[in-house]
Coordinates of C-alpha atoms and ligand atoms in Angstrom, one line a residue:
M1 CA -16.4 -68.6 -19.6
Q2 CA -12.7 -68.0 -19.5
L3 CA -10.8 -66.5 -16.7
Y4 CA -7.5 -65.0 -17.6
C5 CA -5.3 -65.6 -14.4
S6 CA -2.1 -66.8 -13.0
T7 CA -1.4 -69.1 -10.0
T8 CA 0.4 -66.3 -8.1
S9 CA -1.9 -63.3 -8.7
P10 CA -3.8 -62.8 -5.4
F11 CA -6.7 -60.9 -7.2
A12 CA -7.1 -64.0 -9.4
R13 CA -6.9 -66.1 -6.5
K14 CA -10.1 -64.5 -5.1
C15 CA -11.9 -65.5 -8.3
R16 CA -10.4 -69.0 -8.3
A17 CA -11.4 -69.6 -4.7
L18 CA -15.0 -68.4 -5.4
I19 CA -15.2 -70.7 -8.4
H20 CA -14.4 -73.6 -6.1
L21 CA -16.8 -72.5 -3.4
C22 CA -19.7 -71.9 -5.8
E23 CA -18.9 -75.1 -7.8
L24 CA -18.3 -73.3 -11.0
A25 CA -15.2 -75.2 -12.1
D26 CA -17.1 -76.9 -15.0
R27 CA -18.3 -73.6 -16.4
V28 CA -15.0 -71.6 -16.1
E29 CA -11.8 -72.4 -18.1
L30 CA -8.8 -71.0 -16.4
V31 CA -6.4 -69.5 -19.0
L32 CA -3.0 -69.0 -17.3
V33 CA -1.2 -66.0 -18.5
D34 CA 1.7 -63.8 -17.4
P35 CA 0.3 -60.2 -17.5
F36 CA 3.8 -58.9 -17.8
S37 CA 4.7 -60.7 -21.1
D38 CA 2.1 -58.5 -22.9
N39 CA -0.3 -61.3 -24.0
T40 CA -2.4 -60.1 -27.1
Q41 CA -5.5 -62.1 -26.1
L42 CA -5.5 -60.6 -22.6
R43 CA -5.0 -57.1 -24.0
D44 CA -7.9 -57.7 -26.4
A45 CA -10.2 -58.6 -23.5
N46 CA -8.7 -55.9 -21.2
P47 CA -6.9 -52.9 -22.4
L48 CA -5.3 -52.5 -19.0
G49 CA -3.6 -55.8 -19.5
K50 CA -4.4 -56.9 -16.0
I51 CA -5.5 -60.2 -14.6
P52 CA -8.0 -61.5 -13.6
T53 CA -10.1 -60.8 -16.6
L54 CA -13.3 -62.9 -17.2
V55 CA -14.7 -63.4 -20.8
D56 CA -18.2 -64.7 -21.2
G57 CA -19.1 -64.7 -24.8
N58 CA -19.0 -61.1 -26.0
L59 CA -18.8 -59.7 -22.5
N60 CA -15.4 -58.9 -21.0
I61 CA -15.4 -58.4 -17.2
T62 CA -12.5 -56.7 -15.6
D63 CA -11.5 -56.0 -11.9
S64 CA -11.8 -58.8 -9.4
P65 CA -14.7 -57.5 -7.1
L66 CA -16.9 -57.2 -10.3
I67 CA -15.7 -60.6 -11.6
C68 CA -16.5 -62.2 -8.2
E69 CA -19.9 -60.6 -8.2
Y70 CA -20.7 -61.8 -11.7
L71 CA -19.6 -65.3 -11.1
A72 CA -21.5 -65.5 -7.9
E73 CA -24.6 -64.4 -9.8
Q74 CA -23.9 -67.0 -12.5
A75 CA -23.8 -69.7 -9.8
D76 CA -26.9 -68.4 -7.9
C77 CA -24.9 -68.1 -4.7
S78 CA -24.9 -64.3 -4.5
I79 CA -26.9 -64.3 -1.0
E80 CA -24.4 -66.6 0.7
I81 CA -21.3 -65.2 -0.9
L82 CA -22.0 -61.5 -1.3
G83 CA -24.9 -61.1 1.2
K84 CA -26.8 -59.4 -1.6
H85 CA -30.0 -57.9 -0.5
T86 CA -29.2 -58.6 3.2
P87 CA -28.2 -56.1 5.9
S88 CA -24.7 -57.6 5.8
Y89 CA -24.0 -56.6 2.2
Y90 CA -22.3 -53.3 2.8
P91 CA -20.2 -54.4 6.0
I92 CA -19.0 -57.5 3.8
Q93 CA -18.2 -55.3 0.9
V94 CA -16.2 -52.9 3.2
C95 CA -14.2 -55.9 4.4
H96 CA -13.7 -57.0 0.8
A97 CA -12.5 -53.5 -0.1
N98 CA -10.0 -53.4 3.0
A99 CA -8.5 -56.8 2.0
D100 CA -8.1 -55.5 -1.6
G101 CA -6.5 -52.3 0.0
I102 CA -4.0 -54.6 1.7
L103 CA -3.3 -56.4 -1.5
D104 CA -2.8 -53.1 -3.5
A105 CA -0.2 -52.0 -0.9
A106 CA 1.5 -55.4 -0.6
V107 CA 1.7 -56.0 -4.4
A108 CA 3.0 -52.4 -4.9
S109 CA 5.7 -52.9 -2.3
V110 CA 6.7 -56.2 -3.8
F111 CA 7.3 -54.5 -7.2
E112 CA 8.9 -51.4 -5.7
R113 CA 11.5 -53.7 -4.1
R114 CA 12.1 -55.4 -7.5
R115 CA 12.9 -52.2 -9.4
D116 CA 16.5 -51.7 -10.7
T117 CA 16.8 -48.3 -9.2
E118 CA 16.8 -47.3 -5.4
P119 CA 13.3 -48.1 -4.0
S120 CA 11.4 -45.3 -2.4
S121 CA 11.4 -45.7 1.4
Y122 CA 8.7 -43.0 1.6
W123 CA 6.3 -45.3 -0.3
L124 CA 7.5 -48.5 1.3
D125 CA 6.8 -47.1 4.7
R126 CA 3.5 -45.8 3.7
W127 CA 2.4 -49.1 2.2
D128 CA 3.6 -51.0 5.2
R129 CA 1.8 -48.7 7.6
S130 CA -1.5 -49.1 5.5
I131 CA -1.1 -52.9 5.7
K132 CA -0.4 -53.0 9.4
E133 CA -3.2 -50.5 10.4
T134 CA -5.8 -52.3 8.4
I135 CA -4.8 -55.6 10.1
R136 CA -4.8 -54.0 13.4
H137 CA -8.3 -52.6 12.9
A138 CA -9.8 -55.7 11.2
D139 CA -12.9 -56.9 13.1
I140 CA -13.9 -60.5 12.4
T141 CA -17.7 -59.8 12.9
H142 CA -18.3 -59.8 9.2
L143 CA -15.5 -62.0 8.0
G144 CA -17.5 -65.2 7.9
T145 CA -16.4 -68.6 9.1
A146 CA -15.1 -71.9 7.8
S147 CA -18.7 -73.2 7.5
S148 CA -20.2 -70.0 6.1
A149 CA -17.7 -68.2 3.9
N150 CA -18.5 -65.1 2.2
I151 CA -16.6 -62.7 -0.2
A152 CA -14.9 -61.1 2.8
T153 CA -13.8 -64.5 4.0
I154 CA -12.3 -65.1 0.6
A155 CA -10.7 -61.7 0.2
F156 CA -9.2 -61.5 3.8
M157 CA -7.8 -65.1 3.6
V158 CA -6.3 -64.4 0.2
A159 CA -4.8 -61.0 1.4
L160 CA -3.3 -62.6 4.5
G161 CA -2.0 -65.6 2.5
Y162 CA -0.3 -63.2 0.1
L163 CA 1.5 -61.6 2.9
D164 CA 2.8 -65.0 4.1
F165 CA 3.8 -65.7 0.5
R166 CA 5.6 -62.4 -0.4
R167 CA 5.8 -60.3 2.8
E168 CA 6.4 -62.8 5.5
E169 CA 8.7 -60.3 7.3
I170 CA 5.8 -58.1 8.1
H171 CA 4.8 -60.7 10.7
W172 CA 1.1 -59.7 10.3
R173 CA -0.1 -62.1 13.1
E174 CA 1.6 -59.9 15.8
Y175 CA -0.8 -57.0 14.9
N176 CA -4.0 -58.9 15.4
P177 CA -3.9 -62.3 17.2
E178 CA -7.8 -62.7 17.0
L179 CA -7.4 -62.4 13.1
A180 CA -4.5 -64.9 13.1
A181 CA -6.8 -67.4 15.1
W182 CA -9.6 -66.7 12.5
Y183 CA -7.1 -67.4 9.7
A184 CA -5.8 -70.7 11.3
A185 CA -9.4 -72.0 11.7
I186 CA -10.0 -71.6 7.8
E187 CA -6.7 -72.1 6.1
N188 CA -7.2 -75.8 5.5
Q189 CA -10.5 -75.5 3.7
K190 CA -10.2 -76.9 0.3
W191 CA -11.2 -73.7 -1.6
F192 CA -8.2 -72.1 0.1
S193 CA -5.6 -74.8 0.2
S194 CA -6.2 -75.8 -3.3
T195 CA -5.7 -72.2 -4.7
R196 CA -2.4 -71.6 -2.9
P197 CA 0.3 -69.9 -5.1
D198 CA 3.0 -72.2 -6.4
Ligands
GSH201 N1 -7.9 -54.0 -9.1 C1 -7.5 -55.1 -9.9 C2 -6.0 -55.2 -9.8 C3 -5.5 -56.4 -10.6 C4 -4.0 -56.4 -10.7 O1 -3.3 -55.4 -10.5 N2 -3.5 -57.5 -11.1 C5 -2.0 -57.7 -11.4 C6 -1.5 -59.1 -11.2 S1 -1.6 -59.5 -9.4 C7 -1.7 -57.4 -12.8 O2 -2.3 -58.0 -13.8 N3 -0.7 -56.5 -13.1 C8 -0.3 -56.3 -14.4 C9 0.0 -54.8 -14.6 O3 -0.2 -54.0 -13.7 O4 0.4 -54.4 -15.8 C10 -8.4 -56.3 -9.5 O5 -8.9 -56.3 -8.4 O6 -8.6 -57.2 -10.4

């Protein structure tokens, strides 16, 4: 399998962290690409030109939640990581979706600030509000722990790590001290520390 990714994409980081946790490194080659340089191989595998994209033989898989699900199934760790066929499956997936929502808003706000015309204060405020409210309401019940990580653990850790990386001025810890303590207890786990953006 090949995973088109970069070291800074948070969506790709979820997949890289899962590869580490599920011990799939021998089976997945990381192909580093810049999605903004319009790489032909990436476009062939994913017409949207986005990373992460996973190629397994003739199968091209796009969108990080689906890639994570596929990888967990290949590694036979879909019960531990996805909670598949357990009562926790949907609560875990909702946490995963909320973490991806934080990422969608945070990534959009980073690019909005980089545009060469005046950024939209309406959108910047709206995205910041979504980030802060989602953090304020985050409940750690289904977020897993250092010793029993699941896809919600990965997704929330990556989303919060991205805020530290690109949107430090949001000071997300002020909105949820319990979540901040949860993050601190996990941040030195190898799957997280070894996939930090550089
Ligand atoms: N929903 C997608 C989002 C992926 C995404 O937006 N990736 C960014 C990099 S962080 C990208 O490839 N952007 C290139 C573009 O939008 O053209 C996922 O979860 O995989």
